[in-house]
mmCIF file of C-alpha atoms in Angstrom:
data_model
loop_
_atom_site.group_PDB
_atom_site.id
_atom_site.type_symbol
_atom_site.label_atom_id
_atom_site.label_comp_id
_atom_site.label_asym_id
_atom_site.label_seq_id
_atom_site.Cartn_x
_atom_site.Cartn_y
_atom_site.Cartn_z
ATOM 1 C CA MET A 17 21.786 11.486 82.641
ATOM 2 C CA SER A 18 21.661 14.865 82.174
ATOM 3 C CA ARG A 19 20.369 15.560 78.763
ATOM 4 C CA ILE A 20 22.706 18.736 78.550
ATOM 5 C CA GLY A 21 25.574 17.003 80.362
ATOM 6 C CA LYS A 22 25.707 13.633 78.485
ATOM 7 C CA LYS A 23 26.509 15.452 75.390
ATOM 8 C CA PRO A 24 30.252 15.500 74.342
ATOM 9 C CA ILE A 25 31.873 19.032 73.242
ATOM 10 C CA ASN A 26 33.440 18.920 70.000
ATOM 11 C CA ILE A 27 36.566 20.730 69.750
ATOM 12 C CA PRO A 28 36.876 22.725 66.746
ATOM 13 C CA ALA A 29 40.122 22.954 64.856
ATOM 14 C CA GLY A 30 42.678 25.823 66.453
ATOM 15 C CA VAL A 31 41.259 25.164 69.925
ATOM 16 C CA THR A 32 42.712 23.116 72.639
ATOM 17 C CA VAL A 33 41.162 21.767 75.919
ATOM 18 C CA ASP A 34 43.605 20.921 78.883
ATOM 19 C CA VAL A 35 42.547 19.255 82.474
ATOM 20 C CA SER A 36 44.641 19.644 85.022
ATOM 21 C CA ASP A 37 44.809 16.988 88.222
ATOM 22 C CA HIS A 38 42.956 19.323 90.380
ATOM 23 C CA ASN A 39 39.901 19.215 87.682
ATOM 24 C CA GLN A 40 40.831 22.788 86.387
ATOM 25 C CA VAL A 41 39.465 22.926 82.612
ATOM 26 C CA THR A 42 41.814 25.275 80.592
ATOM 27 C CA VAL A 43 40.696 26.418 76.925
ATOM 28 C CA LYS A 44 42.939 28.154 74.414
ATOM 29 C CA GLY A 45 42.168 29.380 71.145
ATOM 30 C CA PRO A 46 42.457 32.060 68.297
ATOM 31 C CA LYS A 47 40.768 34.640 70.351
ATOM 32 C CA GLY A 48 42.433 33.954 74.025
ATOM 33 C CA THR A 49 42.315 31.784 76.910
ATOM 34 C CA LEU A 50 39.862 30.820 79.761
ATOM 35 C CA VAL A 51 39.966 29.116 82.816
ATOM 36 C CA GLN A 52 37.335 27.020 84.874
ATOM 37 C CA GLU A 53 37.431 25.343 87.820
ATOM 38 C CA VAL A 54 35.164 21.849 87.742
ATOM 39 C CA ASN A 55 33.525 20.366 91.181
ATOM 40 C CA PRO A 56 35.913 17.672 92.222
ATOM 41 C CA ASP A 57 32.878 15.161 91.902
ATOM 42 C CA ILE A 58 32.395 15.535 88.380
ATOM 43 C CA SER A 59 35.250 13.964 85.836
ATOM 44 C CA VAL A 60 36.282 15.701 82.875
ATOM 45 C CA LYS A 61 37.741 13.561 80.064
ATOM 46 C CA VAL A 62 39.624 14.866 76.494
ATOM 47 C CA ALA A 63 39.265 12.128 74.062
ATOM 48 C CA ASP A 64 39.729 12.185 70.453
ATOM 49 C CA ASN A 65 38.462 15.960 69.875
ATOM 50 C CA GLN A 66 35.731 15.876 72.291
ATOM 51 C CA VAL A 67 35.358 17.074 76.005
ATOM 52 C CA VAL A 68 33.018 14.251 77.900
ATOM 53 C CA PHE A 69 31.645 14.971 81.345
ATOM 54 C CA GLU A 70 30.779 12.218 83.807
ATOM 55 C CA ARG A 71 29.113 12.167 87.212
ATOM 56 C CA PRO A 72 29.515 9.453 90.117
ATOM 57 C CA THR A 73 25.782 9.276 91.269
ATOM 58 C CA ASP A 74 22.300 10.244 90.177
ATOM 59 C CA SER A 75 21.658 12.792 92.916
ATOM 60 C CA LYS A 76 20.038 15.823 92.253
ATOM 61 C CA ARG A 77 23.157 17.587 93.198
ATOM 62 C CA HIS A 78 25.349 15.807 90.949
ATOM 63 C CA LYS A 79 22.828 15.897 88.043
ATOM 64 C CA SER A 80 22.546 19.612 88.435
ATOM 65 C CA LEU A 81 26.499 19.892 88.456
ATOM 66 C CA HIS A 82 26.653 17.500 85.513
ATOM 67 C CA GLY A 83 24.913 19.912 83.148
ATOM 68 C CA LEU A 84 26.009 23.211 84.425
ATOM 69 C CA PHE A 85 29.774 22.497 84.068
ATOM 70 C CA ARG A 86 29.384 20.808 80.603
ATOM 71 C CA SER A 87 27.322 24.093 79.509
ATOM 72 C CA LEU A 88 30.247 26.375 81.054
ATOM 73 C CA VAL A 89 32.674 24.623 79.339
ATOM 74 C CA ASN A 90 30.960 24.755 76.085
ATOM 75 C CA ASN A 91 30.567 28.539 76.450
ATOM 76 C CA MET A 92 34.427 28.809 76.916
ATOM 77 C CA VAL A 93 34.932 26.792 73.489
ATOM 78 C CA VAL A 94 32.634 28.970 71.564
ATOM 79 C CA GLY A 95 34.223 31.810 72.852
ATOM 80 C CA VAL A 96 37.667 31.241 72.309
ATOM 81 C CA HIS A 97 36.721 30.151 68.848
ATOM 82 C CA GLU A 98 34.034 32.876 67.443
ATOM 83 C CA GLY A 99 33.742 35.052 70.823
ATOM 84 C CA TYR A 100 30.273 36.441 72.138
ATOM 85 C CA LYS A 101 28.512 39.800 70.835
ATOM 86 C CA LYS A 102 25.560 41.505 72.855
ATOM 87 C CA ASP A 103 24.263 44.645 71.160
ATOM 88 C CA LEU A 104 21.992 47.350 73.440
ATOM 89 C CA GLU A 105 20.187 50.138 72.662
ATOM 90 C CA LEU A 106 19.049 53.407 74.409
ATOM 91 C CA VAL A 107 15.488 54.592 73.553
ATOM 92 C CA GLY A 108 14.362 57.879 74.911
ATOM 93 C CA VAL A 109 14.853 61.487 74.193
ATOM 94 C CA GLY A 110 18.260 62.810 74.816
ATOM 95 C CA TYR A 111 19.670 59.377 75.785
ATOM 96 C CA LYS A 112 23.364 59.222 74.473
ATOM 97 C CA ALA A 113 26.282 56.830 74.961
ATOM 98 C CA THR A 114 29.989 57.660 74.603
ATOM 99 C CA ASN A 115 33.328 55.663 75.542
ATOM 100 C CA GLN A 116 36.985 56.763 75.742
ATOM 101 C CA GLY A 117 38.586 53.568 75.965
ATOM 102 C CA GLN A 118 37.051 51.362 78.443
ATOM 103 C CA ILE A 119 35.159 54.202 80.185
ATOM 104 C CA LEU A 120 31.483 54.284 79.057
ATOM 105 C CA GLU A 121 29.450 57.531 79.748
ATOM 106 C CA LEU A 122 26.028 57.212 79.572
ATOM 107 C CA SER A 123 23.070 60.124 79.399
ATOM 108 C CA LEU A 124 19.801 58.702 80.437
ATOM 109 C CA GLY A 125 17.813 61.479 81.589
ATOM 110 C CA TYR A 126 19.225 61.771 85.104
ATOM 111 C CA SER A 127 20.207 65.009 86.378
ATOM 112 C CA HIS A 128 23.962 63.555 85.885
ATOM 113 C CA ASN A 129 26.001 61.535 83.621
ATOM 114 C CA ILE A 130 26.814 58.042 84.414
ATOM 115 C CA PHE A 131 30.397 56.623 84.047
ATOM 116 C CA LEU A 132 30.943 52.917 84.241
ATOM 117 C CA LEU A 133 34.240 51.077 83.981
ATOM 118 C CA VAL A 134 34.170 48.255 81.451
ATOM 119 C CA PRO A 135 36.340 45.343 82.053
ATOM 120 C CA GLN A 136 39.778 45.087 79.778
ATOM 121 C CA GLU A 137 38.395 41.747 78.294
ATOM 122 C CA ILE A 138 35.527 43.234 76.829
ATOM 123 C CA ALA A 139 35.594 45.407 73.660
ATOM 124 C CA ILE A 140 32.972 48.384 73.896
ATOM 125 C CA LYS A 141 31.844 50.541 70.890
ATOM 126 C CA THR A 142 28.987 53.121 70.767
ATOM 127 C CA GLU A 143 27.641 54.715 67.940
ATOM 128 C CA THR A 144 24.789 57.289 67.578
ATOM 129 C CA PRO A 145 23.187 56.627 63.998
ATOM 130 C CA LYS A 146 21.454 59.586 62.794
ATOM 131 C CA GLY A 147 17.592 59.487 63.226
ATOM 132 C CA LYS A 148 17.912 56.098 65.389
ATOM 133 C CA ASN A 149 18.514 55.140 69.007
ATOM 134 C CA PRO A 150 22.341 55.249 70.214
ATOM 135 C CA LEU A 151 23.777 51.781 70.128
ATOM 136 C CA ILE A 152 26.476 50.128 72.736
ATOM 137 C CA SER A 153 28.391 46.925 71.377
ATOM 138 C CA LEU A 154 29.939 44.809 74.024
ATOM 139 C CA GLU A 155 32.347 41.962 72.320
ATOM 140 C CA GLY A 156 34.450 39.537 74.225
ATOM 141 C CA ILE A 157 35.335 35.702 74.719
ATOM 142 C CA ASP A 158 33.747 35.290 78.286
ATOM 143 C CA LYS A 159 30.117 34.730 77.768
ATOM 144 C CA GLU A 160 29.326 35.079 81.683
ATOM 145 C CA LEU A 161 31.491 38.674 81.945
ATOM 146 C CA ILE A 162 29.360 39.855 78.956
ATOM 147 C CA GLY A 163 26.314 39.160 80.479
ATOM 148 C CA GLN A 164 27.145 40.539 84.051
ATOM 149 C CA VAL A 165 28.186 43.888 82.086
ATOM 150 C CA ALA A 166 25.212 44.152 80.422
ATOM 151 C CA ALA A 167 22.837 43.643 82.814
ATOM 152 C CA LYS A 168 24.563 46.359 84.736
ATOM 153 C CA ILE A 169 24.093 48.660 81.855
ATOM 154 C CA LYS A 170 20.496 47.736 81.399
ATOM 155 C CA SER A 171 20.047 48.121 85.483
ATOM 156 C CA LEU A 172 20.749 51.931 85.036
ATOM 157 C CA ARG A 173 17.571 52.776 83.260
ATOM 158 C CA LYS A 174 14.945 49.664 83.128
ATOM 159 C CA VAL A 175 12.717 49.719 80.469
ATOM 160 C CA GLU A 176 9.158 51.119 81.534
ATOM 161 C CA PRO A 177 6.131 49.186 80.133
ATOM 162 C CA PHE A 178 3.992 52.798 78.996
ATOM 163 C CA LYS A 179 6.222 54.746 76.584
ATOM 164 C CA GLY A 180 9.197 51.840 75.998
ATOM 165 C CA LYS A 181 11.915 54.094 77.271
ATOM 166 C CA GLY A 182 15.283 52.780 78.819
ATOM 167 C CA VAL A 183 18.080 50.357 77.826
ATOM 168 C CA ARG A 184 17.416 47.128 76.179
ATOM 169 C CA PHE A 185 18.753 44.811 73.911
ATOM 170 C CA VAL A 186 18.599 44.900 70.212
ATOM 171 C CA GLY A 187 15.336 43.099 69.173
ATOM 172 C CA GLU A 188 14.104 42.555 72.488
ATOM 173 C CA HIS A 189 10.239 42.693 72.823
ATOM 174 C CA ILE A 190 8.737 44.750 75.686
ATOM 175 C CA ARG A 191 5.471 44.197 76.972
ATOM 176 C CA ARG A 192 3.369 47.398 76.854
ATOM 177 C CA LYS A 193 0.593 48.283 79.066
ATOM 178 C CA ALA A 194 -2.209 50.942 78.060
ATOM 179 C CA GLY A 195 -2.542 54.156 80.275
ATOM 180 C CA LYS A 196 -4.956 55.494 82.256
ATOM 181 C CA THR A 197 -6.889 56.918 79.172
ATOM 182 C CA ALA A 198 -7.735 53.609 78.143
ATOM 183 C CA ALA A 199 -9.822 52.923 81.155
ATOM 184 C CA LYS A 200 -11.606 56.135 81.048
ATOM 185 C CA LYS A 201 -13.505 55.128 77.861
#
């Protein structure tokens, strides 16, 4: 058995999980509703406040799908109950972030500003505390979508290893390199 796949998902109070005939899992909670198609080979059962996933054989493909869909549905349950949040910080002189509604405007040291349209499902907030790096906060119920948007924002100015300038997650550790002057001594 897949160690992740065999663990049942506990359904918290206020969250409902429905499985259709076509193996489509719908999770409803206080923060919203999410839908996920599950591979027809994997069976999904909801019984006494738990969701259980089972696979037909022990083939490598079925083992990987077993753990995958269990994780995806678990992320949905956590998302509609508690939600997800990712914080990014912009490290660099003159780097700025502002937003008007769902449009994020970034000034990342290029000759032009970058405008990024964030999906409606994600709440975006930007702040620039005095004397600190600008922060971008992403909140929503879909963990995959938040991760994709955060990765897209990070890819606009990757962190460089010499000065540590760029877009990074709050609390992310960056491996630093010594410059050329360290080699001359």
